[in-house]
Every structure is written in C-alpha cells, then in structure tokens.
Short mmCIF file of C-alpha atoms in Angstrom, two decimals:
data_model
loop_
_atom_site.label_atom_id
_atom_site.label_comp_id
_atom_site.label_asym_id
_atom_site.label_seq_id
_atom_site.Cartn_x
_atom_site.Cartn_y
_atom_site.Cartn_z
CA MET A 226 2.25 104.17 272.68
CA PRO A 227 2.69 101.30 268.59
CA PRO A 228 0.39 101.67 267.06
CA LYS A 229 -2.10 97.95 267.56
CA ILE A 230 -1.13 95.26 264.94
CA THR A 231 -4.65 94.77 262.82
CA VAL A 232 -5.72 90.96 261.62
CA LEU A 233 -7.77 89.43 259.39
CA LEU A 234 -9.12 86.00 260.73
CA VAL A 235 -9.76 84.24 258.00
CA ASP A 236 -12.08 80.88 258.98
CA ASP A 237 -15.21 78.90 258.00
CA HIS A 238 -16.04 77.61 260.53
CA ALA A 239 -17.32 80.89 262.86
CA LEU A 240 -16.17 78.54 266.08
CA VAL A 241 -13.02 77.96 265.27
CA ARG A 242 -13.05 82.74 264.53
CA ARG A 243 -14.83 83.11 267.96
CA GLY A 244 -11.13 81.17 269.98
CA PHE A 245 -8.62 82.05 267.79
CA ARG A 246 -9.60 86.13 268.36
CA ARG A 247 -10.86 85.83 271.33
CA MET A 248 -7.18 83.86 271.87
CA LEU A 249 -5.70 87.00 270.26
CA GLU A 250 -7.47 89.74 271.38
CA ASP A 251 -5.71 89.18 274.98
CA ASP A 252 -3.22 90.76 273.73
CA PRO A 253 -3.08 94.61 273.90
CA ASP A 254 -1.22 94.58 271.04
CA LEU A 255 -3.12 92.94 268.60
CA SER A 256 -6.89 93.86 267.03
CA VAL A 257 -9.09 91.78 265.12
CA VAL A 258 -10.65 94.24 262.84
CA GLY A 259 -12.11 91.71 260.36
CA GLU A 260 -13.50 88.30 259.57
CA ALA A 261 -14.07 85.99 257.06
CA SER A 262 -16.03 82.77 256.33
CA ASP A 263 -14.52 82.09 252.57
CA GLY A 264 -11.74 82.70 250.55
CA LYS A 265 -13.54 84.89 248.01
CA GLU A 266 -14.53 87.33 250.88
CA ALA A 267 -11.39 86.82 252.51
CA VAL A 268 -9.48 88.79 249.15
CA ARG A 269 -12.36 91.90 249.31
CA LEU A 270 -11.75 92.08 252.84
CA ALA A 271 -7.96 91.65 252.52
CA LEU A 272 -8.15 95.06 250.00
CA GLU A 273 -10.95 97.20 252.23
CA LEU A 274 -8.98 96.92 255.33
CA ARG A 275 -5.49 96.24 254.76
CA PRO A 276 -4.84 94.93 258.17
CA LYS A 277 -1.03 93.89 258.64
CA VAL A 278 -1.07 90.22 258.78
CA ILE A 279 -3.95 87.75 257.45
CA VAL A 280 -4.58 84.71 260.04
CA MET A 281 -5.76 82.01 257.14
CA ASP A 282 -7.09 78.72 256.89
CA CYS A 283 -6.10 76.55 253.68
CA ALA A 284 -8.91 74.53 253.35
CA MET A 285 -11.91 76.79 252.38
CA PRO A 286 -15.27 77.17 249.93
CA GLU A 287 -15.50 79.80 247.26
CA LEU A 288 -11.77 79.57 247.18
CA SER A 289 -8.79 78.14 249.42
CA GLY A 290 -6.48 80.14 251.79
CA ILE A 291 -3.53 79.85 248.94
CA ASP A 292 -5.60 80.83 245.89
CA ALA A 293 -7.23 83.44 248.51
CA ALA A 294 -2.77 84.11 249.85
CA ARG A 295 -2.57 84.37 245.84
CA GLN A 296 -4.58 87.42 244.99
CA ILE A 297 -4.66 89.23 248.10
CA VAL A 298 -0.27 89.79 247.21
CA SER A 299 -1.25 89.43 243.16
CA LYS A 300 -2.93 93.19 244.94
CA PHE A 301 -1.78 93.83 248.38
CA PRO A 302 2.11 92.66 248.59
CA GLU A 303 3.10 94.37 251.82
CA ALA A 304 0.39 91.85 253.04
CA GLY A 305 1.65 89.58 256.35
CA ILE A 306 -0.41 86.01 255.98
CA LEU A 307 0.06 82.76 258.14
CA MET A 308 -1.23 80.34 257.09
CA LEU A 309 -3.61 77.51 258.77
CA SER A 310 -3.61 74.36 258.15
CA MET A 311 -4.25 70.75 259.70
CA HIS A 312 -1.61 68.83 257.08
CA SER A 313 1.87 68.90 257.78
CA GLU A 314 2.96 68.52 253.40
CA GLU A 315 5.95 69.56 252.67
CA THR A 316 4.15 69.88 248.41
CA LEU A 317 1.45 72.28 250.65
CA VAL A 318 4.04 74.61 252.77
CA SER A 319 5.68 74.78 249.64
CA GLN A 320 2.62 75.58 247.83
CA ALA A 321 1.51 78.46 250.56
CA LEU A 322 5.11 79.56 251.10
CA GLU A 323 4.69 80.00 247.43
CA ALA A 324 1.18 82.05 246.82
CA GLY A 325 3.75 84.61 249.06
CA ALA A 326 2.03 83.48 252.87
CA HIS A 327 5.33 84.45 255.14
CA GLY A 328 3.91 81.68 257.87
CA TYR A 329 2.18 78.53 258.21
CA VAL A 330 1.75 76.79 261.06
CA LEU A 331 -0.75 74.04 261.70
CA LYS A 332 -4.08 75.27 263.88
CA ASN A 333 -3.66 71.95 265.67
CA ALA A 334 -0.97 71.89 267.27
CA LEU A 335 -1.51 72.05 271.36
CA ASP A 336 1.24 73.50 271.50
CA LEU A 337 0.14 76.85 268.95
CA ASP A 338 1.05 79.82 269.93
CA LEU A 339 -0.86 82.06 268.12
CA VAL A 340 0.10 86.00 269.12
CA SER A 341 4.17 85.20 268.74
CA ALA A 342 2.64 84.22 265.07
CA VAL A 343 0.92 87.00 264.59
CA LYS A 344 4.18 89.17 266.56
CA SER A 345 6.43 87.55 264.24
CA ILE A 346 5.46 88.47 261.06
CA ALA A 347 4.50 91.58 261.93
CA ALA A 348 7.47 92.45 261.75
CA GLY A 349 8.49 90.41 258.36
CA MET A 350 10.16 87.33 260.27
CA THR A 351 9.37 83.96 257.99
CA VAL A 352 7.56 81.62 260.98
CA LEU A 353 7.19 77.78 260.46
CA ASP A 354 5.04 75.35 262.29
CA PRO A 355 7.65 72.96 263.89
CA GLN A 356 5.84 69.59 263.03
CA VAL A 357 5.97 70.89 258.90
CA SER A 358 8.26 69.40 257.27
CA ARG A 359 10.56 72.65 255.90
CA PRO A 360 11.37 72.97 251.49
CA ASP A 361 14.28 73.22 250.00
CA THR A 362 14.13 75.84 249.41
CA LEU A 363 14.60 76.80 253.02
CA ARG A 364 16.74 74.59 254.28
CA GLY A 365 20.62 76.72 253.73
CA GLU A 366 21.60 77.92 256.92
CA ARG A 367 20.45 81.96 255.17
CA GLY A 368 18.39 81.27 252.62
CA GLY A 369 16.20 80.75 255.36
CA GLY A 370 13.47 83.05 255.17
CA LEU A 371 13.62 83.56 251.80
CA THR A 372 10.42 82.59 249.74
CA PRO A 373 10.30 80.54 246.56
CA ARG A 374 8.80 83.63 244.46
CA GLU A 375 11.86 85.67 246.36
CA LEU A 376 14.68 83.17 245.44
CA GLU A 377 13.04 83.33 241.96
CA ILE A 378 13.30 86.72 241.97
CA LEU A 379 16.78 86.59 243.61
CA LYS A 380 18.67 84.57 240.50
CA HIS A 381 17.02 86.85 238.32
CA ILE A 382 18.47 89.80 240.12
CA VAL A 383 22.43 88.19 239.83
CA ALA A 384 21.12 87.28 235.99
CA GLY A 385 21.55 91.88 236.20
CA LYS A 386 18.00 91.47 235.97
CA SER A 387 16.51 94.98 235.94
CA ASN A 388 13.16 95.17 238.62
CA LYS A 389 10.69 96.31 234.53
CA GLU A 390 12.45 93.03 233.46
CA ILE A 391 11.67 90.11 235.73
CA ALA A 392 8.15 91.72 236.62
CA ALA A 393 8.00 90.08 232.66
CA ASP A 394 9.94 87.24 232.62
CA LEU A 395 7.40 86.13 235.49
CA SER A 396 3.70 88.43 234.55
CA LEU A 397 4.33 90.24 238.09
CA SER A 398 3.32 93.86 238.77
CA VAL A 399 6.69 96.11 238.65
CA ASN A 400 5.45 97.09 242.00
CA THR A 401 5.03 92.92 243.38
CA VAL A 402 9.30 93.02 242.02
CA ALA A 403 10.23 95.71 244.18
CA VAL A 404 8.20 94.68 247.92
CA HIS A 405 9.74 91.08 246.75
CA ARG A 406 13.37 92.45 246.21
CA ALA A 407 12.90 94.70 249.69
CA ASN A 408 12.10 91.86 251.40
CA ILE A 409 15.54 90.27 250.66
CA MET A 410 17.61 92.28 251.40
CA ASP A 411 16.26 92.85 254.30
CA THR A 412 15.81 89.10 255.22
CA LEU A 413 19.53 89.00 254.67
CA GLY A 414 20.18 92.74 256.05
CA ILE A 415 22.20 93.67 252.97
CA HIS A 416 20.78 96.87 251.30
CA LYS A 417 23.30 97.49 247.28
CA THR A 418 22.84 94.60 245.62
CA ALA A 419 27.24 93.99 243.87
CA GLU A 420 26.54 93.14 247.90
CA LEU A 421 23.17 90.81 247.06
CA VAL A 422 24.97 89.02 244.37
CA VAL A 423 27.95 88.12 245.65
CA TYR A 424 26.57 87.20 248.99
CA ALA A 425 24.12 85.27 246.45
CA ILE A 426 27.04 83.64 244.94
CA ARG A 427 29.39 82.34 248.04
CA ASN A 428 25.87 81.08 249.59
CA GLY A 429 24.36 78.07 247.12
CA LEU A 430 21.74 80.75 247.29
CA VAL A 431 21.06 80.27 243.37
CA ASN A 432 22.08 78.05 241.17
CA LEU A 433 24.72 79.12 238.24
CA PRO A 434 24.34 77.53 234.56
#
C-alpha cells in the first residue's frame, strides 16, 4: 500500500481549517499532519514536518501566505504548495506562482475539489482554478505548467549557464536551481539539456535577444 500524502493546513480561521481537514481526511490517501494559523507558524511547521503538500491561505497575519511560500521554498524546494484565496486577480496568481506555489484555487468556489487539487499537486502538476485569470507566462500550449520562476531559469539554461551560474545570477541556492531544472524537465517530458534548449526555442518558451 503506497504511503499517504501528508498535508499541512494553513489558515488563520480555525473553523475553515476544521472543514478542510474533514474534507481531506475523508480520503484514505491523505493525512493531515499539522495545522498552522499564521505564516510564521506555517514556515516553522513546514520545515519541521516536511509535508508532501501545503494547503495555505493567501491572506494571513504575521506573514502572508505568499511570503511564507517564498520562505518555505527557499529552504524546502520540494514542497508542493497549494494557495487558497478569496481573490482571482491575475497579479495575485502571478505573485503566488513566482513565490513557488504549484497551485492557486478560490476557497469560496462552490465546486472546490480540494482532494483532487492536493493529489494533483502531490503528483507534480500545476493546479489553477478555472475562475482565475491565467498569467501570460502560462498561456503557451506546452509552456503551461511552468511557473514564472521556472521560465526564468529556462532562459538561463538556454543561454548555456550552469546551475552554479544561474544560482549566482538569481540569488538562489544551487540546490534550488537543480530542483527547478528537474521540475522543468519533468513538466515538459524532456530529460536532456540539449533537447530542452531546442524545444524551448522552437516553442517560444524563452524570448531570445
């Protein structure tokens, strides 16, 4: 029997957390391993519990969900973060994805299927609520699924830079760049750098000078 998908729930409203917990734990494949009520606690528990998926509200006291996501990803890049929000503005969606989130769904949607979204994130997919404005960087036919940060790293890969050089240019750790590079290759189904470069250029995923 495969191990359960571990989930950290982050929301500043206890009743909301309770409802989401019940929804998730009704599925035998999921296990909620912790709850946090603000961004700072979310960062601490994420690093301590290292869950497969973090379900986190955008607007929270102490530290916003987007800022918390940025801090978590810098130290725990393999974390799958699903951002929940009451707002569908493209700017917020872009900020969440840029911070390292793998999904963005509206928490007040009547058809919110949290279980399906969590499982998709755990499988390495990007999840966007159909009601939110899709950022320009994700509108390409097969560029869909790459975050703005991954597209930025892809541009550096196409320019022939090593992980170390990319890390220095973007003020990231070499490990973070390596994880992004692996995610890019997995998303596009390409596992050789030369093929990745050709594909990116042919499909307009990077703007060459």
